[in-house]
CSV table of C-alpha atoms and ligand atoms in Angstrom, one decimal:
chain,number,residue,atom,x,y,z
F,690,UNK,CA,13.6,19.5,-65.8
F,691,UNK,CA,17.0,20.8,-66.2
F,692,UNK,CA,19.3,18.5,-64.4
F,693,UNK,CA,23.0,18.5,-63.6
F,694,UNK,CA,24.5,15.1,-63.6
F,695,UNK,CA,28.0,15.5,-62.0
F,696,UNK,CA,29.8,12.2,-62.9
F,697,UNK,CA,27.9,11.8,-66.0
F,698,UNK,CA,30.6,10.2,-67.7
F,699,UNK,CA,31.3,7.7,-65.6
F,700,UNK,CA,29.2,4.1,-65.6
F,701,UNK,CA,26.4,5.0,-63.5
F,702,UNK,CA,26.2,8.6,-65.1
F,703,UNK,CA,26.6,7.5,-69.0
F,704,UNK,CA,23.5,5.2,-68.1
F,705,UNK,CA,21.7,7.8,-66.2
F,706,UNK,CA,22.4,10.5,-68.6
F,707,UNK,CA,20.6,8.4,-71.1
F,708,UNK,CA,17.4,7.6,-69.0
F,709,UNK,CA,17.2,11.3,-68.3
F,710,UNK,CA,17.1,12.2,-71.6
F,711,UNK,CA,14.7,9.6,-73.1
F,712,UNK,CA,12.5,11.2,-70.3
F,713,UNK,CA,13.0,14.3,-72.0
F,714,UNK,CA,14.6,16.3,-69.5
F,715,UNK,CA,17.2,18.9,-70.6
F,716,UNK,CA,20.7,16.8,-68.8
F,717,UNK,CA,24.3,18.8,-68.3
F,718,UNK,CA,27.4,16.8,-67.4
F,719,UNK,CA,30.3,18.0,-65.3
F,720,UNK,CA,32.9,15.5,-65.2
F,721,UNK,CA,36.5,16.0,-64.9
F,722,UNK,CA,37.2,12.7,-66.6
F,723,UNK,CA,39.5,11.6,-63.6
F,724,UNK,CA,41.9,8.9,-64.9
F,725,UNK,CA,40.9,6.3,-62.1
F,726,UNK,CA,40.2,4.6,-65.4
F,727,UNK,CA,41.4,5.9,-68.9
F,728,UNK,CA,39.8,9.0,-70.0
F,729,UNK,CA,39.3,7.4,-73.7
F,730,UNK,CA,37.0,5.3,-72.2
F,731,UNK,CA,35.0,8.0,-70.5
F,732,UNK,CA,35.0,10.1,-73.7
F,733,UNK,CA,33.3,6.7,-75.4
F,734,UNK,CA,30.6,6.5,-72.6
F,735,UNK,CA,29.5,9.9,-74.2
F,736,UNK,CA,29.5,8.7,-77.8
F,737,UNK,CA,27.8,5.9,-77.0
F,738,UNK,CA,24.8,7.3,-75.5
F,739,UNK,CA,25.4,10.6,-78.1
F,740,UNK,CA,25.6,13.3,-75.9
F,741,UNK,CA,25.5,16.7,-77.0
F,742,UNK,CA,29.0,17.5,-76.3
F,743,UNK,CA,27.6,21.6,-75.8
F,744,UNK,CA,26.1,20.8,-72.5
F,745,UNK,CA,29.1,18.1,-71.1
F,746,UNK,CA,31.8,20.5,-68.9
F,747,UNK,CA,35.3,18.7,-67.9
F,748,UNK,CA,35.4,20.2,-64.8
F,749,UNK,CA,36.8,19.7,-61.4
F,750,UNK,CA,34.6,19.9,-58.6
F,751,UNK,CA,37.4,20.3,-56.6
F,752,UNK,CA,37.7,23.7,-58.4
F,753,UNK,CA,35.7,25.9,-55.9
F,754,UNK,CA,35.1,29.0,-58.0
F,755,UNK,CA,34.4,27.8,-61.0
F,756,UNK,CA,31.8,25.3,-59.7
F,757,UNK,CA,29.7,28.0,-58.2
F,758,UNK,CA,30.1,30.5,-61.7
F,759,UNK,CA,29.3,27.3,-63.8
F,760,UNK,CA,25.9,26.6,-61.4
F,761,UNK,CA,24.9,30.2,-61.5
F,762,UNK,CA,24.9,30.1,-65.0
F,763,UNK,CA,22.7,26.9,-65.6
F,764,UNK,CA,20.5,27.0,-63.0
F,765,UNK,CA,19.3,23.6,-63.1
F,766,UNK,CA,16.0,22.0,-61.1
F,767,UNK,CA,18.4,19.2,-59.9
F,768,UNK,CA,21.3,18.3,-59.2
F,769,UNK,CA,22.4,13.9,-59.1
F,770,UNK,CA,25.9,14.3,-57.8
F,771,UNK,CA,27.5,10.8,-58.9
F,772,UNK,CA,31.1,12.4,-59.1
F,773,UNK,CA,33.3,10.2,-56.6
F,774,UNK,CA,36.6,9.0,-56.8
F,775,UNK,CA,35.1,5.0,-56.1
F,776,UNK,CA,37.2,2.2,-55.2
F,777,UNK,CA,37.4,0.6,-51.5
F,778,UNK,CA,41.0,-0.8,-52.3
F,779,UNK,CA,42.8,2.2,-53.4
F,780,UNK,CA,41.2,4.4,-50.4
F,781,UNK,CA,43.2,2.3,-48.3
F,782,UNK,CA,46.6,3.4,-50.4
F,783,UNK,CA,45.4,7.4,-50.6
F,784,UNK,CA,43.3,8.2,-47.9
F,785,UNK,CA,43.4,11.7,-48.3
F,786,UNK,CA,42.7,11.5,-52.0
F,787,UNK,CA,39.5,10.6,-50.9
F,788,UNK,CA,39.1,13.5,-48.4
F,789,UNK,CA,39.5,15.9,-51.5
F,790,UNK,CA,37.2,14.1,-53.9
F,791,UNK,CA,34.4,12.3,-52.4
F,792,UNK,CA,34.0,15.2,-49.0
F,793,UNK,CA,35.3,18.5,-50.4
F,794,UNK,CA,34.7,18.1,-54.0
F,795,UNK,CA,30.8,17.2,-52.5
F,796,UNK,CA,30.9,20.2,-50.1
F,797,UNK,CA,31.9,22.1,-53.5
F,798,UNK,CA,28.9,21.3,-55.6
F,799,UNK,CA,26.3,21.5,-52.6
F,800,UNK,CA,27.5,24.9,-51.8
F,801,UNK,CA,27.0,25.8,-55.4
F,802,UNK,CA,23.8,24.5,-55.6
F,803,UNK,CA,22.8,26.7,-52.5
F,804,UNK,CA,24.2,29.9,-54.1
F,805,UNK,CA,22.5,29.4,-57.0
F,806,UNK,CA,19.4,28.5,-55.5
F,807,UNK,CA,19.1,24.9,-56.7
F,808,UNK,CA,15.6,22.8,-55.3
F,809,UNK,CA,16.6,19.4,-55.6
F,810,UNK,CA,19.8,17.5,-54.7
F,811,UNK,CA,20.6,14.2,-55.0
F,812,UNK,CA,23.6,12.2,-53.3
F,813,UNK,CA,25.5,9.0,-54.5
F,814,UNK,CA,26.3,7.2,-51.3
F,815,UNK,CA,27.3,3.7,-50.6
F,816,UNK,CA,26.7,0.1,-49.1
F,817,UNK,CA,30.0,0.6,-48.1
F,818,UNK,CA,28.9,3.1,-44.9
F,819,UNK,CA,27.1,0.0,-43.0
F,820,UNK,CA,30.8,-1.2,-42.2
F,821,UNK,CA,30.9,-4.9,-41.8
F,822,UNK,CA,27.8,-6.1,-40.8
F,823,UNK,CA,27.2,-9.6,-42.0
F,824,UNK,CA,24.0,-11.6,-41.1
F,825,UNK,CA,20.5,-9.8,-41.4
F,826,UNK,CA,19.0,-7.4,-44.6
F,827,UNK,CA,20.8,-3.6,-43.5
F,828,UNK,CA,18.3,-1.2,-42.9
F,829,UNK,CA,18.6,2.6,-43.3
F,830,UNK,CA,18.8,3.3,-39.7
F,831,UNK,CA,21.7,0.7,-39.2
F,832,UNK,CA,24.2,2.8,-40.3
F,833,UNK,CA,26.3,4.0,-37.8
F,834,UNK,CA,29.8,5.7,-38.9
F,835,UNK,CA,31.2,2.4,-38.1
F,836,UNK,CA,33.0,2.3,-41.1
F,837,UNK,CA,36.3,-0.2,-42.6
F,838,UNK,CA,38.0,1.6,-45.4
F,839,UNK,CA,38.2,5.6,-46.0
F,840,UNK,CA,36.3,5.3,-49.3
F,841,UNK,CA,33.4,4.1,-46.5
F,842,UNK,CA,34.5,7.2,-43.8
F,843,UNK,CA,34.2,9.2,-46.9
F,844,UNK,CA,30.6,8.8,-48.6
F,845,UNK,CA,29.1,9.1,-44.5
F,846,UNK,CA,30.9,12.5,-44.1
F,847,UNK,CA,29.7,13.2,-47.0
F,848,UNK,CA,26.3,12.5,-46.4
F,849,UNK,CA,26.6,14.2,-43.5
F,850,UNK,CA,27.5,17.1,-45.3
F,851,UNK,CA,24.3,16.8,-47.3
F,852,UNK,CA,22.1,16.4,-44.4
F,853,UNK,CA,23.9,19.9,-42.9
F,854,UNK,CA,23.8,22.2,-46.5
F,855,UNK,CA,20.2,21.0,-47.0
F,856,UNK,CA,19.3,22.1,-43.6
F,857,UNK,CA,21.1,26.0,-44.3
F,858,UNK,CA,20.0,26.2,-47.7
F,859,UNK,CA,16.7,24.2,-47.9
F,860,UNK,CA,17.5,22.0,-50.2
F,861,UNK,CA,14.9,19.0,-51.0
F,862,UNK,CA,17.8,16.4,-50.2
F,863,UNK,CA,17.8,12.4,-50.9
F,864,UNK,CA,20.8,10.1,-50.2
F,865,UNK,CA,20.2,7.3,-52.7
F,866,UNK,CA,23.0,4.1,-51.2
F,867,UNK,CA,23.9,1.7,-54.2
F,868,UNK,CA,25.0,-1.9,-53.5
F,869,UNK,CA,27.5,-3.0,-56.1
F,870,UNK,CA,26.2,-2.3,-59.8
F,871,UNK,CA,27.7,-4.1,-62.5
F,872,UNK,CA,26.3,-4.1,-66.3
F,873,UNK,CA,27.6,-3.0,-69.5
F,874,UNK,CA,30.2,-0.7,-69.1
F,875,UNK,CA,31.0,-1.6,-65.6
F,876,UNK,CA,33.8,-0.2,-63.8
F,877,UNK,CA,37.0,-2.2,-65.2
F,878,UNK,CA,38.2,-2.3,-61.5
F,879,UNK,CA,35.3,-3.9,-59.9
F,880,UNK,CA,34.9,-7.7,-59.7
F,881,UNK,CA,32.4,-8.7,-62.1
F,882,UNK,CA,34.2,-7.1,-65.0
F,883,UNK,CA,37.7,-8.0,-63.8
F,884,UNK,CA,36.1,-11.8,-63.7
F,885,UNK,CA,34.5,-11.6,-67.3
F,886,UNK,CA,37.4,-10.0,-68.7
F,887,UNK,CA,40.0,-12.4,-67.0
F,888,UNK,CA,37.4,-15.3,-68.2
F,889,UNK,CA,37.9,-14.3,-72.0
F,890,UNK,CA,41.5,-13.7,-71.9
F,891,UNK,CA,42.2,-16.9,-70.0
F,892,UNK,CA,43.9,-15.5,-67.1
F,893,UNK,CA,43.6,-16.4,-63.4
F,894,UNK,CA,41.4,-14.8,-61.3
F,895,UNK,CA,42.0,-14.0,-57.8
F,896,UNK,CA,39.1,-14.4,-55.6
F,897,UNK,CA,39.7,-12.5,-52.1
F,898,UNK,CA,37.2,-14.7,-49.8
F,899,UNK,CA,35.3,-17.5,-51.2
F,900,UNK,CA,33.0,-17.2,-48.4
F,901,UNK,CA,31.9,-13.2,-48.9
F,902,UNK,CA,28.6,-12.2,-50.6
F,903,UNK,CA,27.3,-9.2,-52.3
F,904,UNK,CA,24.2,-7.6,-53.6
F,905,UNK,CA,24.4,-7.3,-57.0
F,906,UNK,CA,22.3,-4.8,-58.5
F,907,UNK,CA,21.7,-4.2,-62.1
F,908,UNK,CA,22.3,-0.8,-63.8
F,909,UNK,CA,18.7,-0.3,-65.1
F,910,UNK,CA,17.7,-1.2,-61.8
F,911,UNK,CA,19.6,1.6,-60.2
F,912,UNK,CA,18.8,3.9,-62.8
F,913,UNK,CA,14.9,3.0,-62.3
F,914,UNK,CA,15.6,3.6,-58.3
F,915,UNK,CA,17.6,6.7,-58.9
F,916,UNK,CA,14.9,8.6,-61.6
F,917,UNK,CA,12.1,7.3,-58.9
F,918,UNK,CA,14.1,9.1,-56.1
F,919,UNK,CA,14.3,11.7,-58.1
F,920,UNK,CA,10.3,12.0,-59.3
F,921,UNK,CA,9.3,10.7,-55.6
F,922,UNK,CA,11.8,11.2,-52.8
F,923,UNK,CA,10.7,12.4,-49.7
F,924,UNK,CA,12.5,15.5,-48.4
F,925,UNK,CA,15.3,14.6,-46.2
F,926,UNK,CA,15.1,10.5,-46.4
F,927,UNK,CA,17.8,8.0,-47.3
F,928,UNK,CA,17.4,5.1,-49.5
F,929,UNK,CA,19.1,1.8,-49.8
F,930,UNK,CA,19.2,1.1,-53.7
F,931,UNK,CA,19.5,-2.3,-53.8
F,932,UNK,CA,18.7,-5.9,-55.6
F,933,UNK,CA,17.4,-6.9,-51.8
F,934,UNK,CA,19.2,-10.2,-52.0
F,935,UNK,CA,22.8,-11.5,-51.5
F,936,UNK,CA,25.1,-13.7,-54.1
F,937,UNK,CA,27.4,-15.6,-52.0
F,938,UNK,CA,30.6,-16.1,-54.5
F,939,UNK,CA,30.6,-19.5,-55.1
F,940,UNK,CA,27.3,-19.2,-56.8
F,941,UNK,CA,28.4,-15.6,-58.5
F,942,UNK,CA,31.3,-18.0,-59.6
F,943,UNK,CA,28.5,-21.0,-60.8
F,944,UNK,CA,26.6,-18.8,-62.8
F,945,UNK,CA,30.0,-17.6,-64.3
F,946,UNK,CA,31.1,-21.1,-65.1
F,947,UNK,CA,28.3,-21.7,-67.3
F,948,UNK,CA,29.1,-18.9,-69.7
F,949,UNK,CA,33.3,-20.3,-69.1
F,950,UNK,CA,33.3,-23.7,-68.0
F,951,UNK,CA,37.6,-23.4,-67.9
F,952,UNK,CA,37.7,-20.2,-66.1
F,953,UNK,CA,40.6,-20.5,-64.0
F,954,UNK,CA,40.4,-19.3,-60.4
F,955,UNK,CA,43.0,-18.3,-57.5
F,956,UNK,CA,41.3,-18.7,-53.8
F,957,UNK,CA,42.9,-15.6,-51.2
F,958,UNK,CA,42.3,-14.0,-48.1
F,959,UNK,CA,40.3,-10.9,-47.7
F,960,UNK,CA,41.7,-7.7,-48.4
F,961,UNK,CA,41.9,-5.1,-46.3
F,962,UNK,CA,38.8,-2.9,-46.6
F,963,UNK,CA,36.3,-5.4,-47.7
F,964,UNK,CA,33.4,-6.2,-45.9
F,965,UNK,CA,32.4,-10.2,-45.7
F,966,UNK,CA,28.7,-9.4,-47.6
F,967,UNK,CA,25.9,-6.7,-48.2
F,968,UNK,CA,22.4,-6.9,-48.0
F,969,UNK,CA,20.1,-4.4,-48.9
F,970,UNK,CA,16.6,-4.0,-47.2
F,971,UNK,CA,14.5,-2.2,-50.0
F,972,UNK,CA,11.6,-2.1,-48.3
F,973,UNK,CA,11.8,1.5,-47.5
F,974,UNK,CA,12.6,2.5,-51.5
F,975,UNK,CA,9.6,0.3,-52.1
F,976,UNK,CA,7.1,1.6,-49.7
F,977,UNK,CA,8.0,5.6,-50.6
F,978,UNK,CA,9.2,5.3,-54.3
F,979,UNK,CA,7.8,1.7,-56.0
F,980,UNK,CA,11.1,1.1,-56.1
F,981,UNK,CA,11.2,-2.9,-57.6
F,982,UNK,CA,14.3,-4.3,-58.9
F,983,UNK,CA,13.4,-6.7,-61.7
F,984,UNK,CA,17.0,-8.0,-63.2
F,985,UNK,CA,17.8,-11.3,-61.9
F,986,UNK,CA,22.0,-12.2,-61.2
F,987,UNK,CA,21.5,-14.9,-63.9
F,988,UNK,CA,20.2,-12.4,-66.8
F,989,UNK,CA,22.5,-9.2,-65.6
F,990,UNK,CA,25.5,-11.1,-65.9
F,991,UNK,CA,24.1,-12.5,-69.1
F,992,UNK,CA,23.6,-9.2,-70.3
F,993,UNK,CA,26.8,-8.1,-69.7
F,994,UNK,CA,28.7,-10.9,-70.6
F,995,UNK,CA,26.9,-10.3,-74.2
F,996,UNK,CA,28.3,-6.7,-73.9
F,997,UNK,CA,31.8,-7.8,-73.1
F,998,UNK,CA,32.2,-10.2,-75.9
F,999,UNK,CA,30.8,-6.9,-78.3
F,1000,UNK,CA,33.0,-4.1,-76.8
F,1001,UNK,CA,36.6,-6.3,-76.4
F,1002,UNK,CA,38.6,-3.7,-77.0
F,1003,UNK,CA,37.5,-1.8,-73.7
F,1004,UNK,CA,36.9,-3.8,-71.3
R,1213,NAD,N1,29.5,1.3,-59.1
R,1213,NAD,C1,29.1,0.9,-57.9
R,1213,NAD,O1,28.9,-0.3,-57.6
R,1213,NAD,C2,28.8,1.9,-56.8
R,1213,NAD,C3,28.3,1.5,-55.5
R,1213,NAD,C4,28.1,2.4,-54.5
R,1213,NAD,C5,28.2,3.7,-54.8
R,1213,NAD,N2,28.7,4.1,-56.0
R,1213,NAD,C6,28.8,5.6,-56.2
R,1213,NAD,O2,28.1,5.9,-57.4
R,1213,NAD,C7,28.8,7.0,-58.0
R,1213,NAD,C8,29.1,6.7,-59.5
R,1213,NAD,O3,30.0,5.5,-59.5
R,1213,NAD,P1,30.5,4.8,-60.8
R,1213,NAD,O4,30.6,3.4,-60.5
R,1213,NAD,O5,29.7,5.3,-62.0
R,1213,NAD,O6,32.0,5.4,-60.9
R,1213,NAD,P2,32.8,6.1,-62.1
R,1213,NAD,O7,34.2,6.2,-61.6
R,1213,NAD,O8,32.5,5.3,-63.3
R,1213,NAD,O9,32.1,7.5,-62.2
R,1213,NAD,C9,32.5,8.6,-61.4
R,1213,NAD,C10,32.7,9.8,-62.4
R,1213,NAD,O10,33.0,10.9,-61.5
R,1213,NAD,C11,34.0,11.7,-62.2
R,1213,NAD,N3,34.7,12.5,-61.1
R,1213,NAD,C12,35.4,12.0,-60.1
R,1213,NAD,N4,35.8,13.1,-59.3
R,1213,NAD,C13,35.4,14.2,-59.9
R,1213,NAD,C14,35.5,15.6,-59.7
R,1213,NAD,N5,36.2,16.0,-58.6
R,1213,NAD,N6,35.0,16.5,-60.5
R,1213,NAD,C15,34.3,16.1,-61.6
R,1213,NAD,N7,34.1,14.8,-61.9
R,1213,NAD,C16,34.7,13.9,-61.1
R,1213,NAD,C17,34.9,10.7,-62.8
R,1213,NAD,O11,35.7,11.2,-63.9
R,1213,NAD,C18,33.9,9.6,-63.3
R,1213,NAD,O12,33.6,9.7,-64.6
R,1213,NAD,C19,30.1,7.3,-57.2
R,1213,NAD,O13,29.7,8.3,-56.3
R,1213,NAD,C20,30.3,6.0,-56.4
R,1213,NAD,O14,31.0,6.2,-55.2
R,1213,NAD,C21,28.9,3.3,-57.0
């Protein structure tokens, strides 16, 4: 297939990018290499996996016209839009940053793909649209719009979006939700690398809510869920990509201490934003895709603590 990864030099997208390859599919990256986080790193997540810089386009989605000349051109089969600005802090600082680059620039890219008369699109949503929901495994259905930060309200318009170009343009659409993924390479602003970083320098580490809990999920597990959504999704369905089971922080923090038995640690509220825990139910990514996460929290974090000691200079 010829494929259109936009974010492909992000963390999810480098990894992808690679996956999609070794599968010997034909992969082009748009990316505008947004400085979120530095672009120097970005342009390493391309060396690293040795793309062939002909077929990776800095772009902006945001750049309406151009999009749609670009996606004439190629063509693709597919389209994995992974482009986002992520973050649930800073949405709370520019809300309407977030308007532009994870609704418009997603309206951009899925009006391209209906111009140029692209099958297959999928969508990079969130945990973060369940809202704060603590207690049971979330099912796909128990979304609701009840969102906490505008990085949340964002990714559901967006999907939304999806759900409404698909219908015009007849698009095979599936919205794939990740729950926090963490690996080598991670986003520097999430926690696992902050902690792991902060862990080797020796600095303190703030943790907002001892009592919160996440689902974790491995990047070669998401990258198995997102290439079976891809080969398998049903037209139209939304999946929960997920390890299907929560880490409550202390024992994130355990497993940590093991690897840094002097890690020093700063106990704060919540911030604003931040939902007390996710948990995915998989069940429905099983049953339709044989979706099985496999990566344990013990040998992920193992795995990317190994990285981080290798690769000091960027994390
Ligand atoms: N990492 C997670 O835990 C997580 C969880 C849930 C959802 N997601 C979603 O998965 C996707 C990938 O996340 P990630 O962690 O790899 O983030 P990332 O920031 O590493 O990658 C996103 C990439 O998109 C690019 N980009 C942003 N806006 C763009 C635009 N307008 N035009 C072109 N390129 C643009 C950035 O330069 C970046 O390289 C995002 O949509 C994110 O919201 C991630």
């Amino acid at each position: 297939m010829k494929i259109v990864l936009t974010g492909g030099a992000g963390f999810i997208g480098m990894h992808m990018a690679a996956r999609l390859m070794k599968e010997g599919h034909r992969v082009i990256i748009i990316d505008s290499l947004h400085t979120y986080y530095p672009e120097k790193r970005k342009r390493h997540h391309l060396k690293v996996i040795n793309f062939p810089l002909k077929d990776f386009y800095q772009m902006d989605l945001l750049d309406r016209e151009s999009i749609k000349d670009l996606m004439k051109e190629i063509n693709p089969d597919a389209v994995i839009h992974l482009a986002a600005l992520p973050g649930v802090a800073y949405s709370i600082e520019e809300p309407l940053t977030y308007v532009d680059y994870d609704i418009k620039a997603t309206i951009n890219i899925l009006e391209a793909c209906g111009e140029a008369g692209t099958n297959r699109f999928l969508f990079a949503s969130s945990s973060s649209v369940y809202g704060d929901k603590p207690g049971a495994a979330l099912k796909e259905e128990d979304a609701d719009g009840k969102t906490v930060s505008p990085y949340a309200a964002s990714k559901w318009s967006a999907e939304s979006f999806c759900h409404m170009y698909a219908g015009m343009y007849g698009l095979h659409l599936n919205i794939m939700r990740f729950f926090t993924v963490y690996g080598p390479w991670g986003r520097p602003d999430m926690a696992i690398p902050k902690f792991i970083k902060k862990s080797l320098t020796g600095e303190t580490i703030s943790i907002f809510g001892a009592d919160s809990g996440r689902d974790y999920t491995f990047i070669d597990d998401i990258v198995e869920g997102i290439y079976l959504t891809l080969l398998h999704g049903r037209g139209g369905e939304t999946y929960n990509l997920g390890s299907g089971r929560e880490v409550k922080m202390l024992r994130l923090l355990d497993i940590l201490k093991s690897s840094f038995p002097s890690m020093k640690l700063d106990f704060t509220d919540y911030r604003l934003g931040d939902v007390l825990s996710t948990h995915s139910d998989i069940s429905k990514a099983k049953n339709h895709l044989d979706y099985s996460p496999k990566t344990t929290i013990e040998e992920g974090l193992k795995k990317t603590i190994q990285w981080a000691e290798n690769n000091e200079d960027f994390i």
